[in-house]
Coordinates of C-alpha atoms and ligand atoms in Angstrom, one line a residue:
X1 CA 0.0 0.0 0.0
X2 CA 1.3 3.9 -0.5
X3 CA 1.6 5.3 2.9
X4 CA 3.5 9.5 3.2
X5 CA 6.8 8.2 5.4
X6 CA 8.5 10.3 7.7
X7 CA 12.1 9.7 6.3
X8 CA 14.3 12.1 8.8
X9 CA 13.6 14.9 10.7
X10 CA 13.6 18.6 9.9
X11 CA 12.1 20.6 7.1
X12 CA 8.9 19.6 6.1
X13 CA 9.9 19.6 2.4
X14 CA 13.0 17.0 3.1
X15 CA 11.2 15.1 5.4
X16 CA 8.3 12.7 3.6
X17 CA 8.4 10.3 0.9
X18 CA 5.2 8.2 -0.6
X19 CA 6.8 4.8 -0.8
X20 CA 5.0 1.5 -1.0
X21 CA 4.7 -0.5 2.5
X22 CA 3.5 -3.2 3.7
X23 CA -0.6 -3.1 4.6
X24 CA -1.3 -3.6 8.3
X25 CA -2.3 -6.8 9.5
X26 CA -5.8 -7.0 12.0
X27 CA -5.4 -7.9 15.5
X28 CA -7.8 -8.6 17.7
X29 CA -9.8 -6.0 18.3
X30 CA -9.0 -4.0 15.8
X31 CA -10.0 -3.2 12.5
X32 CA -8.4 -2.4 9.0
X33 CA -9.9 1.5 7.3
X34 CA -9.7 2.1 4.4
X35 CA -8.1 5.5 4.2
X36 CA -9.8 8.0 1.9
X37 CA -8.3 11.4 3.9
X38 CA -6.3 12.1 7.2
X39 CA -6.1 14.5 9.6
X40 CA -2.9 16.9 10.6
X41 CA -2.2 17.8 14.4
X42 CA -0.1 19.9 15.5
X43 CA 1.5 17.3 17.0
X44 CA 3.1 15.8 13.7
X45 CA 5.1 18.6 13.0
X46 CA 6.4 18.0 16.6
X47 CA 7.5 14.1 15.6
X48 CA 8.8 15.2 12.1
X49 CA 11.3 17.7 14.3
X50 CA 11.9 14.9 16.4
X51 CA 10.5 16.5 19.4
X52 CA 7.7 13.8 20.0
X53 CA 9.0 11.2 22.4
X54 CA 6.0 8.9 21.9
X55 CA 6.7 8.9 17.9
X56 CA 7.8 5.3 16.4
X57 CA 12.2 5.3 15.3
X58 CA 12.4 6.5 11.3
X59 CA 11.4 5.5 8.7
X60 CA 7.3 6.1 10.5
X61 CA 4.4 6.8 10.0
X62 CA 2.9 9.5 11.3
X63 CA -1.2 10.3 11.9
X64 CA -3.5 10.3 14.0
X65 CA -6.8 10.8 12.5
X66 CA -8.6 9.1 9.7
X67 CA -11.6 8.8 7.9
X68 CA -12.7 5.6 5.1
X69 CA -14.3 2.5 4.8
X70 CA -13.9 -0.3 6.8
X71 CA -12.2 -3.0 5.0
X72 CA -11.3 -5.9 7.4
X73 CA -12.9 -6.8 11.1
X74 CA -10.5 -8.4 13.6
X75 CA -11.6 -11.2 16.2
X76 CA -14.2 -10.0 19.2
X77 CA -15.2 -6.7 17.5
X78 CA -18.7 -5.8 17.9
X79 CA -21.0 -3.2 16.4
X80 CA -18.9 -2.5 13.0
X81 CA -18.8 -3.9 10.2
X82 CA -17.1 -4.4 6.4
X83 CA -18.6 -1.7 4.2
X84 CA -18.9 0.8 7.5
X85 CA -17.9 4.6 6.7
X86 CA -16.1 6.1 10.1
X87 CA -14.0 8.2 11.4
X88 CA -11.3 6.5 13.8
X89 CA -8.3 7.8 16.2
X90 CA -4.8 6.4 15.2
X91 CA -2.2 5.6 17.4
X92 CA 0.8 7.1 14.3
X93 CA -0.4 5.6 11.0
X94 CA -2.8 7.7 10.2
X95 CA -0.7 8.5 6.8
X96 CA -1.5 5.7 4.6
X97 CA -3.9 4.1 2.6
X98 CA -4.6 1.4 5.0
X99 CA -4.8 2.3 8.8
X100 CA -5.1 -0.2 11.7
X101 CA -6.7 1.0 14.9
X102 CA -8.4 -0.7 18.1
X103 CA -12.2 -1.0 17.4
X104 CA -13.0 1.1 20.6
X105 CA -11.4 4.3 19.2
X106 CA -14.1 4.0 15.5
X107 CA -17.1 5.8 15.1
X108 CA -19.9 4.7 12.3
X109 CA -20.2 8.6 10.2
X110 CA -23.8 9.6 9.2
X111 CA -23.6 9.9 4.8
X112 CA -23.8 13.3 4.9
X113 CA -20.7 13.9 6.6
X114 CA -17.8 13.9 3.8
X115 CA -14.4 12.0 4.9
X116 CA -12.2 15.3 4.9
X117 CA -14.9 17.3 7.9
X118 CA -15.0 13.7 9.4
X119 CA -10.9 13.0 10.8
X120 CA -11.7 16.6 13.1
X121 CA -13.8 15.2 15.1
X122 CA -11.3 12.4 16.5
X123 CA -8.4 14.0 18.2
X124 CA -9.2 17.7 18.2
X125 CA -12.9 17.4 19.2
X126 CA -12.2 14.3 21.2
X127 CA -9.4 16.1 23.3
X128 CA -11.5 19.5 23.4
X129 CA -14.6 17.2 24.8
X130 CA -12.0 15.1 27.4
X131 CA -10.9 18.7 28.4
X132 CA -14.2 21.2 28.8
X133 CA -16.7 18.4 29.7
X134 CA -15.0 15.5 31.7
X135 CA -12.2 17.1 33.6
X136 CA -13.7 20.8 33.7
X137 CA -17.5 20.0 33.2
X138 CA -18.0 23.8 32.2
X139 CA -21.0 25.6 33.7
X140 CA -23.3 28.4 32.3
X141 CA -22.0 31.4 33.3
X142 CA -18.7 30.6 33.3
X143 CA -15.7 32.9 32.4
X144 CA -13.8 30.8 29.8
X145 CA -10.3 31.5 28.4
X146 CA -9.3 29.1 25.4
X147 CA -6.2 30.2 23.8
X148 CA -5.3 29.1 19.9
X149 CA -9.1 29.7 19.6
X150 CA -8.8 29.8 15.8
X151 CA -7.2 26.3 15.8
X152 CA -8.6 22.9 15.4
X153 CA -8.7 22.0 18.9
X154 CA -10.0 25.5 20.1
X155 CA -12.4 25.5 17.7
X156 CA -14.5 22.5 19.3
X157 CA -13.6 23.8 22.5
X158 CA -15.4 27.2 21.7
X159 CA -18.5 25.7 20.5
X160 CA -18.5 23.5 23.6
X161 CA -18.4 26.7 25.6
X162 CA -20.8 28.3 24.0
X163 CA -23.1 25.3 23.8
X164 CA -22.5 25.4 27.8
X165 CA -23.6 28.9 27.5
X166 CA -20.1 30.5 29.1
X167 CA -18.6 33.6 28.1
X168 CA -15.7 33.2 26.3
X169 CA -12.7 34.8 26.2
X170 CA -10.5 33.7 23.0
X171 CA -6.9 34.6 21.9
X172 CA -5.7 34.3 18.3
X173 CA -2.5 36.4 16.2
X174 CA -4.1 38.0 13.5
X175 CA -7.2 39.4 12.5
X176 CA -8.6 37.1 9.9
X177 CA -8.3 34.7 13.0
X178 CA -10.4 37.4 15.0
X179 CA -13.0 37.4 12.6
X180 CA -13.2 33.9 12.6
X181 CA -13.5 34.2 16.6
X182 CA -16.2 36.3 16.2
X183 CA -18.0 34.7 13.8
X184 CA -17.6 31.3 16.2
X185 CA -19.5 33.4 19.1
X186 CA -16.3 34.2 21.0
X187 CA -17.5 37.2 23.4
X188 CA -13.9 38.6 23.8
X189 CA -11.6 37.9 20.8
X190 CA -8.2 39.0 21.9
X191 CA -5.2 39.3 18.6
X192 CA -2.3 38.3 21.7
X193 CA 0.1 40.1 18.8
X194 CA -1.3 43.5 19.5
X195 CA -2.6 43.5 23.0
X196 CA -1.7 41.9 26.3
X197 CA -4.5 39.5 27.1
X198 CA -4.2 39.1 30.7
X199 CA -4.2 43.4 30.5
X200 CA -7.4 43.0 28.5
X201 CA -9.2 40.1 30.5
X202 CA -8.5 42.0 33.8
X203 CA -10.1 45.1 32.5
X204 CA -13.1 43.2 31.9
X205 CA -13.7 40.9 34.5
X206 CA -12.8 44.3 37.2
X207 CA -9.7 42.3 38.4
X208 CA -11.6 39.3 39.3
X209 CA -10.0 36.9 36.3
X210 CA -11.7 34.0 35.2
X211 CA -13.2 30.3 35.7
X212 CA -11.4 28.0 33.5
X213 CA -8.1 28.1 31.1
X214 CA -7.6 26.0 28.5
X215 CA -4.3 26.5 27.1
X216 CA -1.4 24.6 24.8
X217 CA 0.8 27.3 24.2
X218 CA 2.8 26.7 27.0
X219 CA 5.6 28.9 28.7
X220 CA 4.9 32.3 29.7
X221 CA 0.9 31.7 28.9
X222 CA 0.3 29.1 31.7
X223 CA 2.7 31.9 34.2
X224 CA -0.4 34.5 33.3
X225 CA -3.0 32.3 33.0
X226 CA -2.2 31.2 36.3
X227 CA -2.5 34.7 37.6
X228 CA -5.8 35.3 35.4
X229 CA -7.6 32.4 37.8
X230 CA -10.1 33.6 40.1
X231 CA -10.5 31.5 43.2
X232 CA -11.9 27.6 42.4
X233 CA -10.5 28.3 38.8
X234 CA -9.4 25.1 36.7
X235 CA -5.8 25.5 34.3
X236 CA -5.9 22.7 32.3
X237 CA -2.4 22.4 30.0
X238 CA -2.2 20.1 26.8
X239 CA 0.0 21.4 25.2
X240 CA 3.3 23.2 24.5
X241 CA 3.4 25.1 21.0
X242 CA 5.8 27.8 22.5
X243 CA 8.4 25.0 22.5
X244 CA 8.5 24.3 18.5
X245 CA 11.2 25.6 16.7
X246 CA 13.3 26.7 19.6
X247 CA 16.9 25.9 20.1
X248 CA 18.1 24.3 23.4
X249 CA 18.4 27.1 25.3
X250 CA 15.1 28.5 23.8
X251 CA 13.4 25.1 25.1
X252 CA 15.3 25.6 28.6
X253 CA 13.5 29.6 28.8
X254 CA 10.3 28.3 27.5
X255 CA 9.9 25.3 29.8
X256 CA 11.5 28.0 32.9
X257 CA 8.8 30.5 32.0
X258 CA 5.8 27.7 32.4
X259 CA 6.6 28.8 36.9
X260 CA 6.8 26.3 39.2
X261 CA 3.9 25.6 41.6
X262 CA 4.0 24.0 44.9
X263 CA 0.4 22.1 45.8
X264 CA 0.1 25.0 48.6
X265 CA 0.4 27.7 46.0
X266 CA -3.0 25.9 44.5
X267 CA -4.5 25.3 47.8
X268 CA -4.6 28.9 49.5
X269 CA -5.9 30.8 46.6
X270 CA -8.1 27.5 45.4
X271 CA -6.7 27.1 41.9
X272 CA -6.1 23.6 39.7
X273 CA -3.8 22.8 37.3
X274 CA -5.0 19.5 35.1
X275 CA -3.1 17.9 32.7
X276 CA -4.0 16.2 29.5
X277 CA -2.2 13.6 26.9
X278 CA -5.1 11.8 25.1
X279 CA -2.7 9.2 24.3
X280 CA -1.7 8.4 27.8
X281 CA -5.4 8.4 28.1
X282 CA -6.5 6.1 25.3
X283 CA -3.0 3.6 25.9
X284 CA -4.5 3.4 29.9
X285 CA -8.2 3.6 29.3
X286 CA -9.7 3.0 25.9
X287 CA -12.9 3.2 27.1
X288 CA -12.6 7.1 28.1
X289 CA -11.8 7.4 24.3
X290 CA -15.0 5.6 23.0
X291 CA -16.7 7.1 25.6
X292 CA -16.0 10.8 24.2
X293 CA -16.1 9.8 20.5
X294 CA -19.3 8.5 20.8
X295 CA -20.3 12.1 22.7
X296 CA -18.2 13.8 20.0
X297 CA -20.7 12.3 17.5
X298 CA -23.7 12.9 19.3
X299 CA -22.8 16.7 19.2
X300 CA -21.7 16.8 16.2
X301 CA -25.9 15.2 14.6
X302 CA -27.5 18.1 17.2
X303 CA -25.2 20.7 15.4
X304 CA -23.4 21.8 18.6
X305 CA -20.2 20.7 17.1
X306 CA -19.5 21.7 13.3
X307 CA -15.5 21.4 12.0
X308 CA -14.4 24.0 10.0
X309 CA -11.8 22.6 7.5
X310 CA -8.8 25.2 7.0
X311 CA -7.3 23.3 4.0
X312 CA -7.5 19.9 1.9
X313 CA -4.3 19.2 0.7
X314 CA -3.6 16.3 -1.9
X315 CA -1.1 13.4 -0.2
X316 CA 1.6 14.5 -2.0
X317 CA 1.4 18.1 -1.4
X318 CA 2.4 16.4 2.3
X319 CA 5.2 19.2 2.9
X320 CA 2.7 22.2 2.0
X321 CA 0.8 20.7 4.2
X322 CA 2.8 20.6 7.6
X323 CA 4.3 23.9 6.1
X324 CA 1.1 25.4 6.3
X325 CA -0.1 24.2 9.9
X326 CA 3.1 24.7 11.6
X327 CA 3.4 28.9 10.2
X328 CA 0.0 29.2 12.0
X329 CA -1.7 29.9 8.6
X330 CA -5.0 27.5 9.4
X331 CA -8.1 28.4 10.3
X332 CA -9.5 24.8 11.7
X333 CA -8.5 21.8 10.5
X334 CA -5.9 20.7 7.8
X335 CA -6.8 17.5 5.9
X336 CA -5.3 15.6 3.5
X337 CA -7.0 13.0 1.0
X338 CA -5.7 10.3 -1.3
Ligands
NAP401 N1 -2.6 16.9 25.0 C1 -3.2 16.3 24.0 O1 -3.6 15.1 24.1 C2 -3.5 17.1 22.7 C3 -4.3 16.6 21.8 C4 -4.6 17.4 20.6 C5 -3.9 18.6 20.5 N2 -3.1 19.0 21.5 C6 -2.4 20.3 21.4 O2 -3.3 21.3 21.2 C7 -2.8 22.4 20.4 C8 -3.7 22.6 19.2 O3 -3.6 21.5 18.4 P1 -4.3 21.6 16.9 O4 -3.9 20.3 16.2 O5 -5.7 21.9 17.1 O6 -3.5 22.8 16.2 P2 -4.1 24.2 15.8 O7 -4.5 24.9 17.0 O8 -5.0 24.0 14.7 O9 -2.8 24.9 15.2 C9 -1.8 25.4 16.0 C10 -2.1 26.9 16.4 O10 -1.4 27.1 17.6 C11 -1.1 28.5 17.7 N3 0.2 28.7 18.2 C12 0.6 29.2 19.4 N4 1.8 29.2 19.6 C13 2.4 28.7 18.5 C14 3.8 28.4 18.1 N5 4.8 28.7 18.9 N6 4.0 27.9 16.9 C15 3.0 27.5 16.1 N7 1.7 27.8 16.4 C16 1.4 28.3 17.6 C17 -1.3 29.1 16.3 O11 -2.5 29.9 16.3 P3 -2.3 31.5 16.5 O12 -1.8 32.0 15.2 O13 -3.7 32.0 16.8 O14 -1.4 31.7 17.6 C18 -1.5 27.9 15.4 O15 -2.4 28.2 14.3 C19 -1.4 21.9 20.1 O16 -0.5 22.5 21.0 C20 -1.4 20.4 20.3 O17 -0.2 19.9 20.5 C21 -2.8 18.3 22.6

């Protein structure tokens, strides 16, 4: 089968090839998809510059989203079947024409829903769902900062919010990214490149701050965002974009200016910090996954949730593709399609 190989790390144009593999075999389990397009994270770009611990030795495969046809059942699954159009989680690859993945992390798609809009409900939505509604559970009324709101992830998390009826507070670095905000019901769209948000949030809460944080920037974000928190307010970091494309010592600062927090700091003013790494949480508890998919798709038929696709790139524009995620140039998700 043709599968988009990470061949070394580094620039996105060096680093892929389409070469001809092997097709996964079907474990127990599990089932074989039929690939017809995959999703980018921002995560990839982190594994093709080699800064993704949890990424498989060269020559990989990368991906972690899919959409297709189901081609092949293993033994002991249940409730899917050849023929079956879904959307599934991968754990890496996501970036061939065939895609192997445990049964509990598939979801059947309605017809309607085209393969491309489909791979953004797995990870981002899934992740955005784990976040806002199991370890938060948002509440009306809540004051909600979600930073990267213009992303894939804070997309889904901004429709959550607004579904939840909170008032959200959303940071993005330019203005087409603004309107965007606005146009996804953002009450306070912030452009971080020409105005201080924790200046700007402070302003408009009078000093008081707010509720919940969701942030994967990382660095000096989570310091602010820490001071941001009004009392019983909930932090929750999953991710670190401020740490791409930083030397050594630029990783050293970054990581420094994330502050270090003793559990009596949290205690006395009443403030959480909660990590998340969906793939710690679907190698640990695969349940928790299918658990949120199924959610994810519930949403998504009551039209709470609703992808918007940034860019559909053909499998061997690959580069362009990771080029354009990684300059912070999408708008939603970035797909690519066989
Ligand atoms: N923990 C988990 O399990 C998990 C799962 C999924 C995603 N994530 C994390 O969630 C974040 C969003 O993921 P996504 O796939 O939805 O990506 P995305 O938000 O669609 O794209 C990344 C966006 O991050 C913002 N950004 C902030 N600092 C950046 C930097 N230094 N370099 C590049 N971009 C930067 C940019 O938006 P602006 O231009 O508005 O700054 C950019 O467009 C990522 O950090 C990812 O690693 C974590």
């Amino acid at each position: 089968m043709k599968a988009v190989v990470l061949i070394k790390n580094g620039s996105a144009f060096k680093a892929f090839e389409i070469r001809e593999i092997p097709k996964p075999s079907v474990m127990q389990g599990e089932v074989l998809i039929k690939v017809a397009a995959f999703g980018l994270n921002f995560a990839d770009g982190m594994a093709r510059n080699g800064m993704y611990k949890e990424a498989p030795p060269l020559p990989a495969v990368l991906g972690y989203d899919v959409a297709g046809t189901i081609e092949e059942i293993g033994d002991g699954v249940q409730n899917l079947k050849k023929g079956d159009r879904v959307t599934a989680m991968t754990r890496f690859g996501g970036y061939a024409a065939y895609a192997v993945t445990n049964a509990s992390a598939v979801a059947i798609i309605p017809d309607q829903l085209d393969a491309a809009t489909a791979t953004a409900l797995t990870t981002q939505y899934c992740t955005a769902f784990y976040a806002a509604s199991e370890m938060v559970n948002l509440h009306n009324g809540n004051k909600v900062l979600i930073q990267s709101g213009a992303g894939g992830v804070g997309t889904a998390l901004i429709q959550f919010a607004k579904y939840k009826q909170c008032e959200i507070f959303a940071t993005a670095g330019s203005g087409d990214k603004i309107n965007y905000l606005k146009q996804l019901g953002a009450h306070h769209p912030i452009n971080y490149n020409t105005e201080n948000f924790e200046t700007v949030i402070k302003k408009i809460t009078g000093q008081k701050g707010v509720n919940v944080i969701f942030d994967a920037v990382g660095g000096k974000s989570v310091k602010k965002g820490m001071r941001l928190l009004a009392p019983g307010g909930r932090l929750v970091c999953y991710g670190a974009a401020a740490l791409s494309n930083k030397n050594i010592f630029g990783k050293i600062k970054t990581a420094l200016q994330f502050g270090f927090y003793h559990p009596a700091m949290l205690m006395m003013p009443s403030k959480s910090i909660i990590g998340i790494n969906m793939l710690a949480i679907a190698d640990s508890q695969p349940a928790v996954i299918e658990r949120c998919l199924s959610a994810v798709m519930k949403l998504y038929e009551a039209g709470i949730f609703a992808p918007e696709i940034a860019k559909v790139f053909n499998a061997n524009e690959i580069a362009e593709a990771h080029d354009f995620l990684e300059k912070r140039k999408s708008i939603g998700k970035v797909v690519v399609q066989w």
